[in-house]
mmCIF file of C-alpha atoms in Angstrom:
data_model
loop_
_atom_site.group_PDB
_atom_site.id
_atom_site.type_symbol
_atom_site.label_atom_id
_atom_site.label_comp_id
_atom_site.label_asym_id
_atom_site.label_seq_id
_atom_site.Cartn_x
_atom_site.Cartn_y
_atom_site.Cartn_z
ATOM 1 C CA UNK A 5 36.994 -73.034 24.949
ATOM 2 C CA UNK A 6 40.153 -73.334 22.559
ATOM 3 C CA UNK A 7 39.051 -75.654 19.756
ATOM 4 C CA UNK A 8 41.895 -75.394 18.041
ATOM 5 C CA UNK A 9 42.924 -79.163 18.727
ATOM 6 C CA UNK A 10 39.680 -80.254 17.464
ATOM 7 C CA UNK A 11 40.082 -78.433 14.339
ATOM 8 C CA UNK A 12 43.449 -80.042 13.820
ATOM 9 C CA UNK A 13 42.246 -83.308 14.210
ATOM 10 C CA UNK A 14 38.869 -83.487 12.386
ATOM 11 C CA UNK A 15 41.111 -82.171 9.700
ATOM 12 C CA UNK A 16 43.764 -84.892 9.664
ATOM 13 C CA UNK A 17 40.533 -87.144 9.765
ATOM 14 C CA UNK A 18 38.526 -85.710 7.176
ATOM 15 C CA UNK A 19 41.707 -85.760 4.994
ATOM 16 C CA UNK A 20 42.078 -89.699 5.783
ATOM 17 C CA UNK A 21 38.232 -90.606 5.126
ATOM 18 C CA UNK A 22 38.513 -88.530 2.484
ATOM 19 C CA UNK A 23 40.819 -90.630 0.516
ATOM 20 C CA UNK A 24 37.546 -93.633 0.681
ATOM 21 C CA UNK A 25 35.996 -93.261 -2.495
ATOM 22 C CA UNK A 26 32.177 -94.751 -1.601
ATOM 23 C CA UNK A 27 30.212 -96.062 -4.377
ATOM 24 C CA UNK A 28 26.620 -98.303 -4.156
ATOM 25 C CA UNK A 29 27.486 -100.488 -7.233
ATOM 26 C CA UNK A 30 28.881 -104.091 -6.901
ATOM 27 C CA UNK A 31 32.045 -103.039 -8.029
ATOM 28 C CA UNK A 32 33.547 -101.417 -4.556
ATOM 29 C CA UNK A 33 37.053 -100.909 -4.924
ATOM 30 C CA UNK A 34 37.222 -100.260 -1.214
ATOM 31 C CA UNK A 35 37.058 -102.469 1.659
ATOM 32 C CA UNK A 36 33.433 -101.726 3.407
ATOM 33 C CA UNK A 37 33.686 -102.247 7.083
ATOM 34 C CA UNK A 38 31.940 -100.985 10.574
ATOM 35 C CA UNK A 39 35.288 -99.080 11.688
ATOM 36 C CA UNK A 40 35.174 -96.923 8.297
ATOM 37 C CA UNK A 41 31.162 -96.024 9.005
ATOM 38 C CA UNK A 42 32.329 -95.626 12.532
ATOM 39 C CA UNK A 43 34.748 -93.139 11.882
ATOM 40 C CA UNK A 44 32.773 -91.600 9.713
ATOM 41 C CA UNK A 45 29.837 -91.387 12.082
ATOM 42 C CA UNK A 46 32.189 -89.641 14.684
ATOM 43 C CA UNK A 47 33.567 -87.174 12.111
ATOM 44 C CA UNK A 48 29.861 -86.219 11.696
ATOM 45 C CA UNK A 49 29.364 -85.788 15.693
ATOM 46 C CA UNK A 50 32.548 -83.422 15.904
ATOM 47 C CA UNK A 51 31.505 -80.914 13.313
ATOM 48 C CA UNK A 52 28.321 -80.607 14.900
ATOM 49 C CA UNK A 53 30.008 -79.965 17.848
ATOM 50 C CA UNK A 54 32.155 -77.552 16.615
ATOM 51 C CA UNK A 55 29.043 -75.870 14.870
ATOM 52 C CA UNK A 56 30.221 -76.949 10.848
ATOM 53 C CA UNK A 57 26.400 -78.708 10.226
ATOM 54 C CA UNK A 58 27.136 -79.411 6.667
ATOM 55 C CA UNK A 59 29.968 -81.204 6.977
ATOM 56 C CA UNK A 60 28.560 -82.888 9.814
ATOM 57 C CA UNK A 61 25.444 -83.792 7.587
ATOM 58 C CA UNK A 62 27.906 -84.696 3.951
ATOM 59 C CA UNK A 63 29.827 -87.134 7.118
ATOM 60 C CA UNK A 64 26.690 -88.382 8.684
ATOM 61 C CA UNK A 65 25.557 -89.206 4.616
ATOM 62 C CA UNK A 66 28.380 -91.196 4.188
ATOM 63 C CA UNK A 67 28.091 -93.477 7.575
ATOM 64 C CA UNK A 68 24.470 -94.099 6.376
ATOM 65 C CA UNK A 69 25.589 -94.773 2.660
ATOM 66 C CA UNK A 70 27.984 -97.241 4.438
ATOM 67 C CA UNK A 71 26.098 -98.539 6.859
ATOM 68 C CA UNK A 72 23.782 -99.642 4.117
ATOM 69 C CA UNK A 73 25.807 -101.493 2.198
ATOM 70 C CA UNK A 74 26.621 -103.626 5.726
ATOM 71 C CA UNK A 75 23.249 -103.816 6.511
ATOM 72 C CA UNK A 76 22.662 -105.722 3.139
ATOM 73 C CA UNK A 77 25.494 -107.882 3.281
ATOM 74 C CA UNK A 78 24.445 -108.826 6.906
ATOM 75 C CA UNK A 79 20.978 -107.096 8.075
ATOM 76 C CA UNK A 80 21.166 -108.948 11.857
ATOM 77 C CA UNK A 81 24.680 -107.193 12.563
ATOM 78 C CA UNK A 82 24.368 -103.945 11.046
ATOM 79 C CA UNK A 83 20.096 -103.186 10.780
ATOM 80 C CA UNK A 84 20.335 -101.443 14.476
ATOM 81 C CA UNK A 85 23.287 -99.128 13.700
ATOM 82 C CA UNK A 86 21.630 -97.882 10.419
ATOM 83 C CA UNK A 87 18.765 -97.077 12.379
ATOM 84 C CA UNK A 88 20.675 -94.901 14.328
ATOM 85 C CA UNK A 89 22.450 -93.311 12.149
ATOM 86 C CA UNK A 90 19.507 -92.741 10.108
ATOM 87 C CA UNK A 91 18.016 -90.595 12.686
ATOM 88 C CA UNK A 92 21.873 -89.044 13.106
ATOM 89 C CA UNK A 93 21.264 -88.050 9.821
ATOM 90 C CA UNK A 94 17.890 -86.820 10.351
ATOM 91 C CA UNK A 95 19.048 -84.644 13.279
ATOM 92 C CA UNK A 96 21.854 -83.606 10.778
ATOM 93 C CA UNK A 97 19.789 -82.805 7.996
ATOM 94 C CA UNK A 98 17.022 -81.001 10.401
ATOM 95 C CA UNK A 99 19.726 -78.795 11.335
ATOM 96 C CA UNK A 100 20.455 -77.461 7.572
ATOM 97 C CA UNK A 101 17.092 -76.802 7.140
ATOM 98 C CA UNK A 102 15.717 -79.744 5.225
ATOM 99 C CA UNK A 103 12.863 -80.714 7.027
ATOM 100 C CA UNK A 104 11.322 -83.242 4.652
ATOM 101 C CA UNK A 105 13.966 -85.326 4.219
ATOM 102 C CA UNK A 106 15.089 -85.352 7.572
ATOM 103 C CA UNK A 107 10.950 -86.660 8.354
ATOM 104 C CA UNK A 108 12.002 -89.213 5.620
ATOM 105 C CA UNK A 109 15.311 -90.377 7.605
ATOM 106 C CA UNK A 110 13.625 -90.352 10.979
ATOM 107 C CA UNK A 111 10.623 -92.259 9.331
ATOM 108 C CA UNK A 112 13.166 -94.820 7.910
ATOM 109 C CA UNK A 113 14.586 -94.932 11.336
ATOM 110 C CA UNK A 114 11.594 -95.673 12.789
ATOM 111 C CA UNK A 115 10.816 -98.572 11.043
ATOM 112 C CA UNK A 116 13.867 -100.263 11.255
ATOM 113 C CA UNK A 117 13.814 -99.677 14.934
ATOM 114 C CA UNK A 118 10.018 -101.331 15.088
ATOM 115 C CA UNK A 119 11.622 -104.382 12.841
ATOM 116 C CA UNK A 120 14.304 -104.987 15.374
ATOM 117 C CA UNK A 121 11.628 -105.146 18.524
ATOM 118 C CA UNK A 122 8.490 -106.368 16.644
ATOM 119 C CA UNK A 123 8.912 -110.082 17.223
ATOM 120 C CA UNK A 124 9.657 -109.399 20.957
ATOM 121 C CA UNK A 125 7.316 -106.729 21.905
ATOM 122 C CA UNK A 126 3.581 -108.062 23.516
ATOM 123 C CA UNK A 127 1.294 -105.259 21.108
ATOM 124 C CA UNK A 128 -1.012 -104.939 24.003
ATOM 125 C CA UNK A 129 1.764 -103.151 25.535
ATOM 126 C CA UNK A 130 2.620 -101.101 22.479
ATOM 127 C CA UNK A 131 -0.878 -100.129 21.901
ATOM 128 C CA UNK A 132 -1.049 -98.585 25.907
ATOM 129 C CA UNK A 133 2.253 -96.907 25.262
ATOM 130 C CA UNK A 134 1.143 -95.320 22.704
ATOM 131 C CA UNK A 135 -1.827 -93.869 23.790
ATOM 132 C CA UNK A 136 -0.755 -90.416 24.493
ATOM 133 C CA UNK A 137 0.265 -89.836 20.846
ATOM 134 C CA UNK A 138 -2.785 -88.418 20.173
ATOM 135 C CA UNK A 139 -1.847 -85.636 21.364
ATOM 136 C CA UNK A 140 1.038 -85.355 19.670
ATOM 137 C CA UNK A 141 -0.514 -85.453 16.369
ATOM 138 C CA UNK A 142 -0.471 -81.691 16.014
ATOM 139 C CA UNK A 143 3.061 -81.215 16.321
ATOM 140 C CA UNK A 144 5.450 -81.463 13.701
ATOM 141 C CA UNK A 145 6.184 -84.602 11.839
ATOM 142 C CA UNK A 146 10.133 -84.974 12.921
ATOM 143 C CA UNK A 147 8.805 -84.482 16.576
ATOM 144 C CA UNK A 148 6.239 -86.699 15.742
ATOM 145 C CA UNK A 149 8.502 -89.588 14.453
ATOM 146 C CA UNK A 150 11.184 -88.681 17.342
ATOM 147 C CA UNK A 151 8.505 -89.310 19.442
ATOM 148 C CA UNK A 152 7.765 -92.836 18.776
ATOM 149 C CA UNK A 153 11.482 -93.773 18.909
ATOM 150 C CA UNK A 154 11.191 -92.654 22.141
ATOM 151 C CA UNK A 155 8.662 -95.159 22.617
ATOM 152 C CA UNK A 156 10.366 -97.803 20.821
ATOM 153 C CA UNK A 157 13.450 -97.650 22.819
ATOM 154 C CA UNK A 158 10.842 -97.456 26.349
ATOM 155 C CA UNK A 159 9.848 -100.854 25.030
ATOM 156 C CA UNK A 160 12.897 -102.679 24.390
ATOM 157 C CA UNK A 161 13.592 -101.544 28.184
ATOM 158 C CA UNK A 162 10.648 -103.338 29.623
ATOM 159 C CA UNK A 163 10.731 -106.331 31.508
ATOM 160 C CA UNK A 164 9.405 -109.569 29.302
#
């Protein structure tokens, strides 16, 4: 597969995002907004792609840090895309090796994801969904966590 097209462009991108200087202070001398997190979200997907994991993770770091900043301006647009791209990130920073803090992300994830479904889940059905996690105690904790996103997601799919 010739990749050399992809190359090309995630480095014309990477040289345009990388002109966005991100900061978490009040002071943001850049205009915050969902198509910047976006693109950099999608930066972070093709250098995973094309094998580059820490520049996928140092991209998917920056959505996140973005997303953020959204999210606390406006939690009810933005809460559901940090969840995802937390557990981008913890995918991201699985794949360099950093297992604890990629737990941490898809922890975070987790419970963002169970905030956006807990007022319209019944628990009854939660707690039968559920039930087989028992079993997956023993495994490890990313799988673990991964593992009741799964169900998460199989409950925003059921019928109310």
């Amino acid at each position: 597969m010739d990749t050399t097209f992809l190359h090309t462009h995630l480095e014309d991108s990477q040289t345009q995002l990388n002109d966005i200087k991100l900061s978490t202070t009040d002071d943001l001398s850049v205009d915050i907004t969902y198509e910047t997190a976006d693109s950099w979200s999608k930066m972070s997907l093709s250098h995973f792609q094309v094998g580059d994991y820490t520049a996928a993770l140092d991209a998917r770091q920056k959505a996140v840090e973005i997303y953020r900043l959204l999210t606390a301006r406006q939690p009810e647009l933005f809460e559901a895309n940090l969840a995802r791209e937390l557990l981008g990130l913890s995918k991201d920073l699985a794949g360099v090796g950093r297992m604890e803090e990629a737990y941490s992300a898809s922890e975070e994830s987790r419970i963002i994801y169970m905030h956006i479904v807990g007022s319209s889940i019944d628990y009854s059905r939660l707690h039968k969904a559920t039930g087989p996690c028992k079993s997956m105690r023993a495994k490890s904790k990313v799988r673990y966590s991964l593992y009741l996103l799964g169900i998460v997601w199989d409950l925003m799919e059921l019928p109310k």
